[in-house]
Coordinates of C-alpha atoms and ligand atoms in Angstrom, one line a residue:
X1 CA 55.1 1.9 44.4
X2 CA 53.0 4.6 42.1
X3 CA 53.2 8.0 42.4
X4 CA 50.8 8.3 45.7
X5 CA 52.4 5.8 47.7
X6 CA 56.0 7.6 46.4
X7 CA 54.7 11.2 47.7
X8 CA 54.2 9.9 51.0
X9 CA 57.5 7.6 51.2
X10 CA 59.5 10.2 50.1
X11 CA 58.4 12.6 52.9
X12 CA 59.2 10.1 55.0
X13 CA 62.5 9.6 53.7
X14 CA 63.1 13.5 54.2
X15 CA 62.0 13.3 57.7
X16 CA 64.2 10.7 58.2
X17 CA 67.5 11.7 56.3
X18 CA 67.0 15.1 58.0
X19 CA 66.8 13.2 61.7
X20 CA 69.7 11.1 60.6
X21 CA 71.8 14.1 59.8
X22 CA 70.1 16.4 62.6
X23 CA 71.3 14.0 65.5
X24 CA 74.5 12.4 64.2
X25 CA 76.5 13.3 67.1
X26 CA 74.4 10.6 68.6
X27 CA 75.6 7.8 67.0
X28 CA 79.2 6.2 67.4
X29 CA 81.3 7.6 64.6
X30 CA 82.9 4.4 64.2
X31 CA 80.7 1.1 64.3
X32 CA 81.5 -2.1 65.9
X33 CA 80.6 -4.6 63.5
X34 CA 83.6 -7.2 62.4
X35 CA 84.3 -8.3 58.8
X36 CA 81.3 -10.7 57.5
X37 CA 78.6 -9.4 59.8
X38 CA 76.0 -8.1 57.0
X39 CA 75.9 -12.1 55.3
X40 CA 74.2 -13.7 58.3
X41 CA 71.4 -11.0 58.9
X42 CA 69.9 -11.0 55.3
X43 CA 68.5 -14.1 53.2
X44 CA 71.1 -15.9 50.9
X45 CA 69.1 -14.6 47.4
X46 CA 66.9 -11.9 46.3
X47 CA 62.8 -12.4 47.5
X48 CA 60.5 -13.7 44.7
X49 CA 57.7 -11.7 45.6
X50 CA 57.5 -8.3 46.5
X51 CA 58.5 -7.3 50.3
X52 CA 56.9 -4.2 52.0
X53 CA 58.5 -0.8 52.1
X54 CA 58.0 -0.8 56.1
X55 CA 59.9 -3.9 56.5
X56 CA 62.5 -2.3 54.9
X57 CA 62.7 0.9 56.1
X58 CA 63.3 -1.0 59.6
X59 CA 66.0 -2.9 58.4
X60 CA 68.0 -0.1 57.6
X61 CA 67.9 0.6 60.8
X62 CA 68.8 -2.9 62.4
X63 CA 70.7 -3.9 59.6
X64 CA 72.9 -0.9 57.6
X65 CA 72.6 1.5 59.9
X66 CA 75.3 -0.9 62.5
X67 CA 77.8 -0.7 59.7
X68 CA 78.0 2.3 58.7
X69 CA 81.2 4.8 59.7
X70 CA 79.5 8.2 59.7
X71 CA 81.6 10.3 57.3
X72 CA 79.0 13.4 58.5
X73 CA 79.5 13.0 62.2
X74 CA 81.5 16.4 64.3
X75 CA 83.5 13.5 65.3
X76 CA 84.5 12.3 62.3
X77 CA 88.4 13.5 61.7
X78 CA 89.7 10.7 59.1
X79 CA 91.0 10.9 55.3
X80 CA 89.6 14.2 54.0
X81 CA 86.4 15.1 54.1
X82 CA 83.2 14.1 52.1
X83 CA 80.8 17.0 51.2
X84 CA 77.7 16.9 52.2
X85 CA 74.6 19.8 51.9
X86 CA 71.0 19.6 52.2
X87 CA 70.6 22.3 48.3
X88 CA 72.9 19.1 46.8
X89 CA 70.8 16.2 48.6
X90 CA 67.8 18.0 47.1
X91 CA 69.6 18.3 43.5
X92 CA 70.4 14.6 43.3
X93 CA 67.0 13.5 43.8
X94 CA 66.2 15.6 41.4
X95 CA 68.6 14.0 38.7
X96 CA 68.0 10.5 39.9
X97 CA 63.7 11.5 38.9
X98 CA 65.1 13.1 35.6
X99 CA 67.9 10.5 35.0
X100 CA 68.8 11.2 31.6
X101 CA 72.0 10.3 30.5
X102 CA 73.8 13.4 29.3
X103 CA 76.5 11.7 26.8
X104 CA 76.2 14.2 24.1
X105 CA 74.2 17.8 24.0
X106 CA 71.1 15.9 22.1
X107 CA 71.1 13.3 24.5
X108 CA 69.4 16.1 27.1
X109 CA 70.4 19.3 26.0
X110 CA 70.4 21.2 29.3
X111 CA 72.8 18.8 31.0
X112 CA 75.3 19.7 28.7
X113 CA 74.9 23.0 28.9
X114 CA 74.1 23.8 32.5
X115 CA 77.6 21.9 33.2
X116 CA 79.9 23.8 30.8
X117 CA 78.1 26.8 32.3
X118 CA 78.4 25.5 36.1
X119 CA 82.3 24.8 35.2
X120 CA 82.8 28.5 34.0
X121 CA 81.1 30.0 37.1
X122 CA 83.5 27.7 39.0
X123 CA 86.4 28.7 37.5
X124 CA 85.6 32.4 37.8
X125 CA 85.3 31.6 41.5
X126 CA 88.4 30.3 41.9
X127 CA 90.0 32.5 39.8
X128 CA 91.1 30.7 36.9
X129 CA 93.3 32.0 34.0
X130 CA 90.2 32.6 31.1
X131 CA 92.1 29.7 28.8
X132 CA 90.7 27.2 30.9
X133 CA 86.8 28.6 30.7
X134 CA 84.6 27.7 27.6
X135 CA 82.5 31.3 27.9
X136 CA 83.3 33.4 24.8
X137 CA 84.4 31.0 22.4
X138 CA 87.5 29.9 23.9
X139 CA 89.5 27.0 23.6
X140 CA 89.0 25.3 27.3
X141 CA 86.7 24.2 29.1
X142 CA 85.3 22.2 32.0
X143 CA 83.8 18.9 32.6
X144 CA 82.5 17.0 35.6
X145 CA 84.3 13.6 36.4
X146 CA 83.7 10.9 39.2
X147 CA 86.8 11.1 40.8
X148 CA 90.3 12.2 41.1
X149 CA 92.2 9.4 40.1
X150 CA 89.6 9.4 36.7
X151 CA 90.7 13.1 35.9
X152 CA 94.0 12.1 36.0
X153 CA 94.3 9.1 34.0
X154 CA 92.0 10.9 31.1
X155 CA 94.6 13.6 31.3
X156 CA 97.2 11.2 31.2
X157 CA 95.4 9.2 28.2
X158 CA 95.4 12.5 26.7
X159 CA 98.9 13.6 27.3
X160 CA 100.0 10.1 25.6
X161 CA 98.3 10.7 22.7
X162 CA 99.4 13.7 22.3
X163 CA 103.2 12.5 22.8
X164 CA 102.7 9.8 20.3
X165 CA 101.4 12.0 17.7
X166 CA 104.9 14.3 18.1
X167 CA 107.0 11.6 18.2
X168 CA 105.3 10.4 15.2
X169 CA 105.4 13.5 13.9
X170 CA 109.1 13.7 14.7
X171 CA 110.3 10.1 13.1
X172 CA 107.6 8.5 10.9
X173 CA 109.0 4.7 11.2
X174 CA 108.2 4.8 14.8
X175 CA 105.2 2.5 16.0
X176 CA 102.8 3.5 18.8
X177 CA 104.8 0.4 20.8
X178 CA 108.1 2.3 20.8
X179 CA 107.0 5.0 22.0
X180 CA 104.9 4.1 25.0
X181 CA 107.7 2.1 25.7
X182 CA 109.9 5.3 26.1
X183 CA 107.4 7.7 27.8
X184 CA 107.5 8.5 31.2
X185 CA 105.3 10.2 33.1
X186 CA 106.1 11.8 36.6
X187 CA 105.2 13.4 40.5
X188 CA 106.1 14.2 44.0
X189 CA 107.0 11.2 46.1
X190 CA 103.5 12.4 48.3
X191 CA 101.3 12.5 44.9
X192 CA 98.2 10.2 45.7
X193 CA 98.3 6.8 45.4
X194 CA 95.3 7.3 42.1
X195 CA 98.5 8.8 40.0
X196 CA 100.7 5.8 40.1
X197 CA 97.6 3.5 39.6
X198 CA 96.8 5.5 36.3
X199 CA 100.0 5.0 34.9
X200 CA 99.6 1.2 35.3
X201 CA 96.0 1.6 33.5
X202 CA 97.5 3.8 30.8
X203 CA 100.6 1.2 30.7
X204 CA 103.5 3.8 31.0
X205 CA 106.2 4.2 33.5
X206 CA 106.1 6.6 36.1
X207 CA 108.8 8.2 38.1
X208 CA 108.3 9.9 41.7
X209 CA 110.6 13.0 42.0
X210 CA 111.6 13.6 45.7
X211 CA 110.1 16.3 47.9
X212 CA 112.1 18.6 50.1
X213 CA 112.0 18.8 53.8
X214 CA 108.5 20.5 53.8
X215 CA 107.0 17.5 51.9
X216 CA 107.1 20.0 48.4
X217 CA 108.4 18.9 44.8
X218 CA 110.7 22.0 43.8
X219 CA 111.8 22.6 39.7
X220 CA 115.6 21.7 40.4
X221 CA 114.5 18.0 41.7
X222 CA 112.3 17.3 38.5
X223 CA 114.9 19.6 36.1
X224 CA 117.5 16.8 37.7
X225 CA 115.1 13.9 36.8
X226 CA 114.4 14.8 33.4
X227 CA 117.7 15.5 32.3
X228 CA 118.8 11.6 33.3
X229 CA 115.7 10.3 31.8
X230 CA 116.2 12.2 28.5
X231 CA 119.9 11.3 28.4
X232 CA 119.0 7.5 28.9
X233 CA 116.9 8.2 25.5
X234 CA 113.7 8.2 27.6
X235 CA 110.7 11.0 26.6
X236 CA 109.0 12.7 29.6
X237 CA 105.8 13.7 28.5
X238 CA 103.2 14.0 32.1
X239 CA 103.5 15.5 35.1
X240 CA 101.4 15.6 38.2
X241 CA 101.4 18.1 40.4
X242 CA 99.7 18.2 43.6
X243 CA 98.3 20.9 45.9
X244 CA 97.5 19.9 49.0
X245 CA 99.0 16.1 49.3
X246 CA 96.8 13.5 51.3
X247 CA 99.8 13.1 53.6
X248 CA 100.3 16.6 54.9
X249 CA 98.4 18.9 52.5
X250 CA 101.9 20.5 51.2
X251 CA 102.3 22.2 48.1
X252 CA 104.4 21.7 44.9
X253 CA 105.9 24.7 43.5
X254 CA 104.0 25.4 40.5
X255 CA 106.2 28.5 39.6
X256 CA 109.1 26.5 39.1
X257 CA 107.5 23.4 37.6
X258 CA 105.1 25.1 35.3
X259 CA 107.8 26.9 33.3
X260 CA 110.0 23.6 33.4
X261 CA 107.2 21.8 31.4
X262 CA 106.2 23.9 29.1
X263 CA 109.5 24.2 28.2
X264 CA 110.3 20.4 27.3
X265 CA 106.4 19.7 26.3
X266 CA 105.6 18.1 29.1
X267 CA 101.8 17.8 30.2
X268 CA 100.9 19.5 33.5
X269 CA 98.1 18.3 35.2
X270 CA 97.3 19.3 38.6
X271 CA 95.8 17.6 41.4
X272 CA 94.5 19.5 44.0
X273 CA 91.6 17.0 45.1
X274 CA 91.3 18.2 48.4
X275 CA 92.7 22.1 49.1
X276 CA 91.4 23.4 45.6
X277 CA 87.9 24.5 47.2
X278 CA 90.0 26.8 49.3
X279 CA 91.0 28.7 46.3
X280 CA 87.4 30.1 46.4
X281 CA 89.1 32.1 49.0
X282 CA 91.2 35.4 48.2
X283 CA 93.3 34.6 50.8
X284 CA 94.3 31.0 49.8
X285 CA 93.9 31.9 46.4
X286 CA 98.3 32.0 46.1
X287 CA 98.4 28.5 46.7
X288 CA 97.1 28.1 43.2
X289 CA 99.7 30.6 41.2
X290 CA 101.1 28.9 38.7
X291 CA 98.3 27.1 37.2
X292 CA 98.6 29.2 33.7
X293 CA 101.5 26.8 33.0
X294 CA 99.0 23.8 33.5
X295 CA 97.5 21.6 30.9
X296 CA 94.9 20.7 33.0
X297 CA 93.6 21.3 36.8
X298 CA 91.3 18.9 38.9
X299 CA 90.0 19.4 42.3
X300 CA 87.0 17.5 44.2
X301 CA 83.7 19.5 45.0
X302 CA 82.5 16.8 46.4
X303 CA 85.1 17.2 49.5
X304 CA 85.0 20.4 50.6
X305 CA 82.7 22.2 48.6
X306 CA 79.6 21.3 49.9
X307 CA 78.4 19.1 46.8
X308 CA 77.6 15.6 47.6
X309 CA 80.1 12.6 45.8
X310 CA 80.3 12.4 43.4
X311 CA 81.4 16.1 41.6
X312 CA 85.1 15.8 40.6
X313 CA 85.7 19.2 38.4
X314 CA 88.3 19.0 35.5
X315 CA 89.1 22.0 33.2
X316 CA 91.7 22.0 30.4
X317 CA 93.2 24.5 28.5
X318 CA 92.5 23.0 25.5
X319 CA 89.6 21.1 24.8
X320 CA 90.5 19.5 21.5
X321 CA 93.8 17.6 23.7
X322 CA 90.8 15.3 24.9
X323 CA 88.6 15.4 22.0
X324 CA 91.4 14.0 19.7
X325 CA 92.1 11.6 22.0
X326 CA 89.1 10.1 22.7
X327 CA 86.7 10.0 19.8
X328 CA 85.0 7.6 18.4
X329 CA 81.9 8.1 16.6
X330 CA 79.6 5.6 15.7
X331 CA 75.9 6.6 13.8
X332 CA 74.1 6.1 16.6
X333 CA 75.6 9.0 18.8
X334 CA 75.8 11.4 16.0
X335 CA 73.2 14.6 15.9
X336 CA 73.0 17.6 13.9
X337 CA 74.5 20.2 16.1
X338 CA 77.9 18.0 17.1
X339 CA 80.5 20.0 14.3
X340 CA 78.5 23.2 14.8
X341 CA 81.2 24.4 17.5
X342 CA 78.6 25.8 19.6
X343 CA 78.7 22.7 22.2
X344 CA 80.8 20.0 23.0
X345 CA 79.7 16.2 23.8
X346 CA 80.9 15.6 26.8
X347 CA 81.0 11.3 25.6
X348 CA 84.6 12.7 24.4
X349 CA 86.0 14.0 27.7
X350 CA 85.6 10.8 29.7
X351 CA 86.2 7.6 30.0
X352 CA 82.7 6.1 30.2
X353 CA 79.7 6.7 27.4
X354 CA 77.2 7.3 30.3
X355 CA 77.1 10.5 32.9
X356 CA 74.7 11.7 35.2
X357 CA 73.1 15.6 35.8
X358 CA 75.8 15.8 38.1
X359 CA 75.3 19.6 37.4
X360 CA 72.6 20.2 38.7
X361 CA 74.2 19.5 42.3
X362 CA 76.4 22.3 41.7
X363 CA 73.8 25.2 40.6
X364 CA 71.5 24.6 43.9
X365 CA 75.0 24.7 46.7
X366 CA 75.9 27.8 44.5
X367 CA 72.4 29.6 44.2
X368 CA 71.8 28.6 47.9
X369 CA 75.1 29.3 49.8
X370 CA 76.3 31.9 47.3
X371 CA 80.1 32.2 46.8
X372 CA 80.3 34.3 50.8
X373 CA 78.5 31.4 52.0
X374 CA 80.8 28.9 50.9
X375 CA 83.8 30.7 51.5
X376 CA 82.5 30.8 55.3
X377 CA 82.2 26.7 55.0
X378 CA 85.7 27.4 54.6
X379 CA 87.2 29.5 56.6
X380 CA 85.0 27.9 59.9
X381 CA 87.2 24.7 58.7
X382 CA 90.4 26.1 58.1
X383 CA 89.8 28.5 62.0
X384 CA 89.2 24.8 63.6
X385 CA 92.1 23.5 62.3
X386 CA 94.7 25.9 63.9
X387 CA 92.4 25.8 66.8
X388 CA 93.6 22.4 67.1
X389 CA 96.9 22.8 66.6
X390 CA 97.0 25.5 69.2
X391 CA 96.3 23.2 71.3
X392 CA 98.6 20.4 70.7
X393 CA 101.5 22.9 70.8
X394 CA 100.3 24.0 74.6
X395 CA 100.7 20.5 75.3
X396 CA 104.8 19.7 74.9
X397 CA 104.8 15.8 74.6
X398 CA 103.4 16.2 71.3
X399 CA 104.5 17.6 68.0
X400 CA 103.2 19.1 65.2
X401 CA 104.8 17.6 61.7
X402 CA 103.7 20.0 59.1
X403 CA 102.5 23.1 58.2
X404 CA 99.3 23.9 58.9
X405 CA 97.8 25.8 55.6
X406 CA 94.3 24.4 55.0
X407 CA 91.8 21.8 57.2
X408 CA 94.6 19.2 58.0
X409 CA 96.7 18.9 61.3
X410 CA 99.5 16.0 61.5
X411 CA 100.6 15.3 64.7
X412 CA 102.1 13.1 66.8
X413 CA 103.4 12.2 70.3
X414 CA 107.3 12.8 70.6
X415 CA 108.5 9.4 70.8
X416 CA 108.6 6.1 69.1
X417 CA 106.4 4.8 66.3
X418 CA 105.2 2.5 68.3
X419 CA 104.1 4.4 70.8
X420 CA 102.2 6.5 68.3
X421 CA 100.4 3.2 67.0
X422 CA 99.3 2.5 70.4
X423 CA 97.7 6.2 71.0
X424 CA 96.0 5.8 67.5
X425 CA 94.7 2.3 68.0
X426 CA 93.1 3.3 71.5
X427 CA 91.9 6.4 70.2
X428 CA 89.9 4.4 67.1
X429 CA 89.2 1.5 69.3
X430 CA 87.0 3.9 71.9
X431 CA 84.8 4.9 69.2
X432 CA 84.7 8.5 70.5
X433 CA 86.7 10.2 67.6
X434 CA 87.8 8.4 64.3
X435 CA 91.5 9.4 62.6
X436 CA 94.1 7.9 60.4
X437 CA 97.1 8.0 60.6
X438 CA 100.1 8.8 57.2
X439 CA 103.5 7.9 57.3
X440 CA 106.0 10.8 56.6
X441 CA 109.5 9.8 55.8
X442 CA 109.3 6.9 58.1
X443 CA 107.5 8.7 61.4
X444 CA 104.3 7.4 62.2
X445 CA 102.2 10.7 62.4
X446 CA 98.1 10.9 63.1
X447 CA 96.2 13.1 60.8
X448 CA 93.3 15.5 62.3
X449 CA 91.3 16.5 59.3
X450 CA 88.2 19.1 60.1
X451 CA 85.6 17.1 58.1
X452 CA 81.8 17.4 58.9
X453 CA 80.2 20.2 57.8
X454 CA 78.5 20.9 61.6
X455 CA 81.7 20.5 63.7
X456 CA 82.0 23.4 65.9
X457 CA 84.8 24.5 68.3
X458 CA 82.8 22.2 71.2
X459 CA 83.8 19.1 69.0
X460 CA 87.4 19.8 68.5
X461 CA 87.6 20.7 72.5
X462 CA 86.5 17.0 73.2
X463 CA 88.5 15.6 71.0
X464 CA 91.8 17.1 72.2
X465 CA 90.8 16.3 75.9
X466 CA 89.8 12.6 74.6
X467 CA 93.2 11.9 73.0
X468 CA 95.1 13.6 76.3
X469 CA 93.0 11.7 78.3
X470 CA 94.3 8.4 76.0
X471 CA 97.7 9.7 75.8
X472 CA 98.0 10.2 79.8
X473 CA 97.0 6.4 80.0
X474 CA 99.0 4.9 77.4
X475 CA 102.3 6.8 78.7
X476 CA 101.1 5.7 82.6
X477 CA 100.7 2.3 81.5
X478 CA 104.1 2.5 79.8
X479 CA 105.9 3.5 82.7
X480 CA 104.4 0.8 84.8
X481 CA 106.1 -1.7 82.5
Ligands
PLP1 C1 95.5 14.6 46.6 C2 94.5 13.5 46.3 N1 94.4 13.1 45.0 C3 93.5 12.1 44.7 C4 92.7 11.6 45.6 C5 91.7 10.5 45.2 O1 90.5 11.1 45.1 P1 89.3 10.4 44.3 O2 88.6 9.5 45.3 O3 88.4 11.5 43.9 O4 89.8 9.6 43.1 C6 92.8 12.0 47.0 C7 91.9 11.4 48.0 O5 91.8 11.8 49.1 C8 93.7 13.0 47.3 O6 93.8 13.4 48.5

């Protein structure tokens, strides 16, 4: 393909990406296809000569289109959402066509910069505490990561350093080995699966401190914890808080843990994957107190703020916590400008050497929607959400199990699991709607998350009278039996 033929494709590609996301509603949210069915429709090894773009082009069609679950469809109420913005469709092209890789400042200057920059305007947005932000010589800063669950564990890497280096500093004859061997890091019994898969990466123990009725981790439950721990000769050095759990979207305490940490030097990171685009929001800004006690905060752009995956941002109060963790410095990588203090190499933050303009996605959905503009992303979401509550509470066979702060509505029929198995599994096998369900403290409970950015009051309408519709069956069919 040269640079003619590319010009015309990649209209058509625009054409057809905006089609695709223009009439979603049209397509089932959920696709039919059963485990295996890609193998048989495409040839056993790659072709030898070059195939033509139109026969691929109607492949996607016959051939990925069938399998895809449309994460963008108004019908689309599963996990949390995805984000998904025509300014950050438009900004990833552009980085895939510049596709530098932006490991230090003089691999591609601006892609260091325009991030740290891009991380500052984001915290200010949110509100942030000015530790965390790199603007005026301070100490913090902000970096872009893939995902959750790698914020964590390089907060976690970096906590564990840091713990070795006091113990060290504490008893000299003590090896790296006795000490990881001692550490324990901790969070909520509802924490994200990602937390507990970090601590078997970073090869310490981890502890899950018990939540109270609401589904919260309060300071007297992990005060209680870390006394037995440090009395069994143990040394708590990480915790992870979340805000906005996957189960429920509840909300740890900060202003109890916070204080509890720094007190005993314990790293807090916080996880707010989901709910932390909300804090762009004055109004769900409280949710967020606390964080001046944290080591370091996370929270997924690429969910709710309109930025397509992958944009996970990461800002710690101290940037040299990760530096001194992670750096290793061979020739090659080395430039003139790396000790000048004016810029930091991002190669240090993360895990892998290579990173993408990710940036970039950010400064278009902020220039294009403006902070008001994304605030109203949010508050359309959070408006459907106790819409649909509303109307599960008019309807008194069902019952709401938690809070409703953010996008997220848990619910369930009053009754047995089972019976709420059976209302899920016909809800996902009609293909109208898609939802997961959560498990919390033993009740089967579906989750209703608002998700697509063009789901309207009209969608959530349907979907209520699609799952009463459901319901009314399965509970007919039941008392037939
Ligand atoms: C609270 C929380 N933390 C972490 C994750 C994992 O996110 P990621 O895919 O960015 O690692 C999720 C995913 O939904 C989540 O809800």
């Amino acid at each position: 393909m040269d640079a003619t033929e590319f010009r015309r494709r990649g209209k058509e590609m625009v054409d057809y990406v905006a089609d695709y996301l223009e009439k979603i509603e049209n397509r089932q949210v959920y696709p039919d296809v059963e485990p295996g069915y890609l193998r048989p429709l495409i040839p056993d090894s790659a072709p030898e000569e070059p195939e033509r773009y139109e026969d691929i082009l109607k492949d996607v069609e016959k051939i990925i289109m069938p399998g895809v679950t449309h994460w963008h469809s108004p019908y689309f109420f599963a996990y949390f959402p995805t984000a998904n913005s025509y300014p950050a469709l438009l900004a990833d092209m552009l980085s895939g066509a510049i596709g530098c890789i932006g490991f230090s400042w003089a691999s591609s200057p601006v892609c260091t910069e325009l991030e740290t920059v891009m991380l500052d305007w984001l915290g200010k947005m949110i509100n942030l505490p000015p530790q965390f932000l790199a603007e005026k010589e301070g100490e913090g800063g902000g970096v872009i990561q893939g995902t959750a669950s790698e914020a964590t564990l390089v907060a976690m890497l970096a906590a564990r350093m840091k713990a070795i280096h006091r113990a060290q500093s504490e008893n000299k004859n003590l090896t790296q080995g006795d000490i990881i061997d001692r550490l324990v890091a901790y969070t909520s019994d509802q924490a994200h699966s990602s937390v507990e898969k970090d601590s078997v990466i970073a090869g310490v123990k981890i502890k899950h401190i018990p939540t109270d009725d609401t589904f919260v981790v309060c300071g007297s439950a992990l005060k209680k914890v870390l006394n037995e721990d440090k009395a069994a000769g143990l040394i708590p050095f990480f915790f992870c808080a979340t805000l906005g759990t996957t189960t429920c979207c509840s909300f740890d305490k900060l202003l109890e843990l916070g204080p509890i940490c720094n007190q005993e030097n314990i790293w807090m990171h916080i996880d707010a994957a989901y709910a932390g685009s909300a804090f762009i929001c004055p109004e769900f800004r409280y949710l967020l107190n606390g964080v001046e006690f944290a080591d370091s905060f996370n929270f997924n752009p690429h969910k709710w703020l309109l930025v397509n995956f992958d944009c996970s941002v990461m800002w710690v109060k101290k940037r040299s916590d990760l530096i001194c963790a992670f750096k290793i410095d061979p020739v090659y990588l080395k430039h003139d400008h790396q000790e000048s203090g004016l810029i930091t190499d991002y190669r240090h933050w993360q895990i892998p050497l290579g990173r993408r303009f990710r940036s970039l996605k950010l400064w278009f959905v902020f220039r294009m929607y403006g902070v008001k503009g994304l605030q109203e992303h949010i508050r359309k979401h959070v408006k459907l959400a106790h819409e649909f509550k509303d109307l599960v509470l008019q309807d008194d066979r069902f019952e709401i199990c938690a809070d409703v702060i953010l996008g997220l509505v848990c619910f369930r029929l009053k009754g047995s699991n089972e019976l709420n198995e059976a209302l899920l599994k016909s809800i996902n096998s009609a293909r109208k709607i898609h939802l997961v369900p959560c498990d919390m403290r033993g009740k089967f409970v579906l989750r209703f998350a608002i998700c697509a950015r063009t789901v309207e009051s009209t969608h959530i309408q349907f979907a209520w009278k699609h799952i009463t519709m459901l319901a009314n069956e399965l509970l007919r069919s039941q008392k037939l039996q």
